[in-house]
């Protein structure tokens, strides 16, 4: 995918970044803070914030006309699947949290996904 509108590692202009992140529906960007860790509620400064990870999912979904799988991300995505697993517990949870419908590559992936309840993920930093 050499037509990616930004350099996923951050070497881009503000306008290019906004275009890339603009692929994510506004209601998702409004609902989920870009710097909240969904599993802990901690506010942090990620190298790749939530909106950037979501934008890559939406870019792949546009290209393939279906929600991406871990295999799609490995073959065509800008980021390793482990970024999504570390942030959201499973790749499928990251897809769902981004507002897309997960596609399961294997029964094992479905079992790992069932261990999490995305509706309980933090969307905003928790108040301590």
PDB file of C-alpha atoms in Angstrom:
ATOM      1  CA  UNK A   1       0.000   0.000   0.000  1.00  0.00           C
ATOM      2  CA  UNK A   2       2.353   2.668  -1.219  1.00  0.00           C
ATOM      3  CA  UNK A   3      -0.557   5.095  -1.609  1.00  0.00           C
ATOM      4  CA  UNK A   4      -0.858   5.564   2.167  1.00  0.00           C
ATOM      5  CA  UNK A   5      -1.568   9.289   2.708  1.00  0.00           C
ATOM      6  CA  UNK A   6       0.966   9.659   5.520  1.00  0.00           C
ATOM      7  CA  UNK A   7       4.131   8.083   6.758  1.00  0.00           C
ATOM      8  CA  UNK A   8       2.794   5.928   9.607  1.00  0.00           C
ATOM      9  CA  UNK A   9       5.916   6.582  11.629  1.00  0.00           C
ATOM     10  CA  UNK A  10       5.102  10.267  11.928  1.00  0.00           C
ATOM     11  CA  UNK A  11       7.175  11.989   9.259  1.00  0.00           C
ATOM     12  CA  UNK A  12       4.304  13.925   7.730  1.00  0.00           C
ATOM     13  CA  UNK A  13       2.637  17.316   7.741  1.00  0.00           C
ATOM     14  CA  UNK A  14      -0.273  18.284   9.963  1.00  0.00           C
ATOM     15  CA  UNK A  15      -2.550  18.340   6.925  1.00  0.00           C
ATOM     16  CA  UNK A  16      -1.524  14.823   5.895  1.00  0.00           C
ATOM     17  CA  UNK A  17      -2.046  13.552   9.440  1.00  0.00           C
ATOM     18  CA  UNK A  18      -5.529  15.109   9.607  1.00  0.00           C
ATOM     19  CA  UNK A  19      -6.461  13.574   6.246  1.00  0.00           C
ATOM     20  CA  UNK A  20      -5.286  10.139   7.407  1.00  0.00           C
ATOM     21  CA  UNK A  21      -7.059  10.284  10.771  1.00  0.00           C
ATOM     22  CA  UNK A  22     -10.103  11.750   9.022  1.00  0.00           C
ATOM     23  CA  UNK A  23     -10.809   8.260   7.662  1.00  0.00           C
ATOM     24  CA  UNK A  24     -12.071   7.397  11.151  1.00  0.00           C
ATOM     25  CA  UNK A  25     -15.691   8.517  11.610  1.00  0.00           C
ATOM     26  CA  UNK A  26     -15.989  11.662  13.711  1.00  0.00           C
ATOM     27  CA  UNK A  27     -18.248   9.940  16.258  1.00  0.00           C
ATOM     28  CA  UNK A  28     -15.496   7.373  16.945  1.00  0.00           C
ATOM     29  CA  UNK A  29     -12.852  10.096  17.296  1.00  0.00           C
ATOM     30  CA  UNK A  30     -15.168  12.021  19.629  1.00  0.00           C
ATOM     31  CA  UNK A  31     -15.968   8.931  21.716  1.00  0.00           C
ATOM     32  CA  UNK A  32     -12.450   7.514  22.127  1.00  0.00           C
ATOM     33  CA  UNK A  33      -9.665   9.740  23.443  1.00  0.00           C
ATOM     34  CA  UNK A  34      -6.623   9.379  21.231  1.00  0.00           C
ATOM     35  CA  UNK A  35      -4.246   8.924  24.180  1.00  0.00           C
ATOM     36  CA  UNK A  36      -6.242   6.733  26.595  1.00  0.00           C
ATOM     37  CA  UNK A  37      -5.179   3.135  27.129  1.00  0.00           C
ATOM     38  CA  UNK A  38      -8.472   1.254  26.636  1.00  0.00           C
ATOM     39  CA  UNK A  39      -7.613  -1.538  29.068  1.00  0.00           C
ATOM     40  CA  UNK A  40      -6.287   0.608  31.929  1.00  0.00           C
ATOM     41  CA  UNK A  41      -7.801   4.051  31.434  1.00  0.00           C
ATOM     42  CA  UNK A  42      -4.380   5.639  31.786  1.00  0.00           C
ATOM     43  CA  UNK A  43      -3.685   8.775  29.769  1.00  0.00           C
ATOM     44  CA  UNK A  44      -0.360   8.393  28.043  1.00  0.00           C
ATOM     45  CA  UNK A  45       1.526   9.623  25.021  1.00  0.00           C
ATOM     46  CA  UNK A  46       1.627   6.720  22.591  1.00  0.00           C
ATOM     47  CA  UNK A  47       4.006   6.694  19.656  1.00  0.00           C
ATOM     48  CA  UNK A  48       0.943   5.570  17.679  1.00  0.00           C
ATOM     49  CA  UNK A  49      -2.214   7.019  19.212  1.00  0.00           C
ATOM     50  CA  UNK A  50      -5.609   5.299  19.065  1.00  0.00           C
ATOM     51  CA  UNK A  51      -6.842   7.422  16.172  1.00  0.00           C
ATOM     52  CA  UNK A  52      -3.810   6.515  14.041  1.00  0.00           C
ATOM     53  CA  UNK A  53      -4.300   2.802  14.757  1.00  0.00           C
ATOM     54  CA  UNK A  54      -7.990   3.161  13.875  1.00  0.00           C
ATOM     55  CA  UNK A  55      -7.147   5.062  10.671  1.00  0.00           C
ATOM     56  CA  UNK A  56      -4.980   2.191   9.463  1.00  0.00           C
ATOM     57  CA  UNK A  57      -7.873  -0.219  10.045  1.00  0.00           C
ATOM     58  CA  UNK A  58     -10.213   2.028   8.062  1.00  0.00           C
ATOM     59  CA  UNK A  59      -7.673   2.379   5.249  1.00  0.00           C
ATOM     60  CA  UNK A  60      -7.362  -1.404   4.956  1.00  0.00           C
ATOM     61  CA  UNK A  61     -11.156  -1.775   5.150  1.00  0.00           C
ATOM     62  CA  UNK A  62     -11.545   0.709   2.282  1.00  0.00           C
ATOM     63  CA  UNK A  63      -8.991  -1.159   0.183  1.00  0.00           C
ATOM     64  CA  UNK A  64     -10.409  -4.642   0.815  1.00  0.00           C
ATOM     65  CA  UNK A  65     -14.082  -3.648   1.223  1.00  0.00           C
ATOM     66  CA  UNK A  66     -14.252  -5.683   4.450  1.00  0.00           C
ATOM     67  CA  UNK A  67     -12.899  -5.346   7.975  1.00  0.00           C
ATOM     68  CA  UNK A  68      -9.232  -6.303   8.131  1.00  0.00           C
ATOM     69  CA  UNK A  69      -7.967  -9.492   9.731  1.00  0.00           C
ATOM     70  CA  UNK A  70      -4.585  -9.993  11.406  1.00  0.00           C
ATOM     71  CA  UNK A  71      -3.375 -11.572   8.152  1.00  0.00           C
ATOM     72  CA  UNK A  72      -4.462  -8.468   6.206  1.00  0.00           C
ATOM     73  CA  UNK A  73      -2.634  -6.237   8.673  1.00  0.00           C
ATOM     74  CA  UNK A  74       0.498  -8.376   8.433  1.00  0.00           C
ATOM     75  CA  UNK A  75       0.480  -8.377   4.628  1.00  0.00           C
ATOM     76  CA  UNK A  76      -0.759  -4.873   3.856  1.00  0.00           C
ATOM     77  CA  UNK A  77      -0.845  -2.790   7.028  1.00  0.00           C
ATOM     78  CA  UNK A  78       1.599  -0.190   8.233  1.00  0.00           C
ATOM     79  CA  UNK A  79       1.718  -1.518  11.793  1.00  0.00           C
ATOM     80  CA  UNK A  80       2.425  -4.904  13.295  1.00  0.00           C
ATOM     81  CA  UNK A  81      -0.556  -6.779  14.734  1.00  0.00           C
ATOM     82  CA  UNK A  82       1.154  -6.657  18.137  1.00  0.00           C
ATOM     83  CA  UNK A  83       0.400  -2.919  18.410  1.00  0.00           C
ATOM     84  CA  UNK A  84      -3.309  -3.806  18.399  1.00  0.00           C
ATOM     85  CA  UNK A  85      -2.921  -6.802  20.717  1.00  0.00           C
ATOM     86  CA  UNK A  86      -0.920  -4.773  23.238  1.00  0.00           C
ATOM     87  CA  UNK A  87      -3.391  -1.899  23.187  1.00  0.00           C
ATOM     88  CA  UNK A  88      -6.727  -3.722  22.924  1.00  0.00           C
ATOM     89  CA  UNK A  89      -6.048  -7.263  24.135  1.00  0.00           C
ATOM     90  CA  UNK A  90      -6.726  -8.791  20.721  1.00  0.00           C
ATOM     91  CA  UNK A  91      -6.641  -7.542  17.164  1.00  0.00           C
ATOM     92  CA  UNK A  92     -10.393  -8.200  16.824  1.00  0.00           C
ATOM     93  CA  UNK A  93     -11.104  -6.047  19.901  1.00  0.00           C
ATOM     94  CA  UNK A  94      -9.175  -3.200  18.285  1.00  0.00           C
ATOM     95  CA  UNK A  95     -11.254  -3.585  15.131  1.00  0.00           C
ATOM     96  CA  UNK A  96     -14.508  -3.521  17.102  1.00  0.00           C
ATOM     97  CA  UNK A  97     -13.389  -0.616  19.318  1.00  0.00           C
ATOM     98  CA  UNK A  98     -12.645   1.318  16.116  1.00  0.00           C
ATOM     99  CA  UNK A  99     -16.269   0.840  15.064  1.00  0.00           C
ATOM    100  CA  UNK A 100     -15.773  -1.954  12.538  1.00  0.00           C
ATOM    101  CA  UNK A 101     -17.110  -5.511  12.578  1.00  0.00           C
ATOM    102  CA  UNK A 102     -14.359  -8.045  13.394  1.00  0.00           C
ATOM    103  CA  UNK A 103     -13.573 -10.873  10.980  1.00  0.00           C
ATOM    104  CA  UNK A 104     -12.146 -13.924  12.684  1.00  0.00           C
ATOM    105  CA  UNK A 105      -9.266 -15.709  11.012  1.00  0.00           C
ATOM    106  CA  UNK A 106      -9.473 -18.758  13.268  1.00  0.00           C
ATOM    107  CA  UNK A 107     -11.550 -20.309  16.079  1.00  0.00           C
ATOM    108  CA  UNK A 108      -8.669 -19.554  18.452  1.00  0.00           C
ATOM    109  CA  UNK A 109      -8.874 -15.876  17.588  1.00  0.00           C
ATOM    110  CA  UNK A 110     -12.605 -15.927  18.376  1.00  0.00           C
ATOM    111  CA  UNK A 111     -11.887 -17.505  21.788  1.00  0.00           C
ATOM    112  CA  UNK A 112      -9.282 -14.843  22.638  1.00  0.00           C
ATOM    113  CA  UNK A 113     -11.740 -12.150  21.560  1.00  0.00           C
ATOM    114  CA  UNK A 114     -14.454 -13.566  23.831  1.00  0.00           C
ATOM    115  CA  UNK A 115     -12.190 -12.979  26.852  1.00  0.00           C
ATOM    116  CA  UNK A 116     -12.744  -9.204  26.523  1.00  0.00           C
ATOM    117  CA  UNK A 117     -15.815  -6.979  26.685  1.00  0.00           C
ATOM    118  CA  UNK A 118     -15.153  -3.983  24.454  1.00  0.00           C
ATOM    119  CA  UNK A 119     -18.103  -2.142  26.004  1.00  0.00           C
ATOM    120  CA  UNK A 120     -16.083  -1.990  29.240  1.00  0.00           C
ATOM    121  CA  UNK A 121     -12.979  -0.489  27.616  1.00  0.00           C
ATOM    122  CA  UNK A 122     -12.013   3.001  28.692  1.00  0.00           C
ATOM    123  CA  UNK A 123     -12.865   5.626  26.104  1.00  0.00           C
ATOM    124  CA  UNK A 124     -11.653   8.536  28.229  1.00  0.00           C
ATOM    125  CA  UNK A 125      -8.898   8.748  30.856  1.00  0.00           C
ATOM    126  CA  UNK A 126     -10.095   7.536  34.231  1.00  0.00           C
ATOM    127  CA  UNK A 127     -10.282   9.962  37.119  1.00  0.00           C
ATOM    128  CA  UNK A 128      -7.957   8.962  39.932  1.00  0.00           C
TER     129      UNK A 128
END
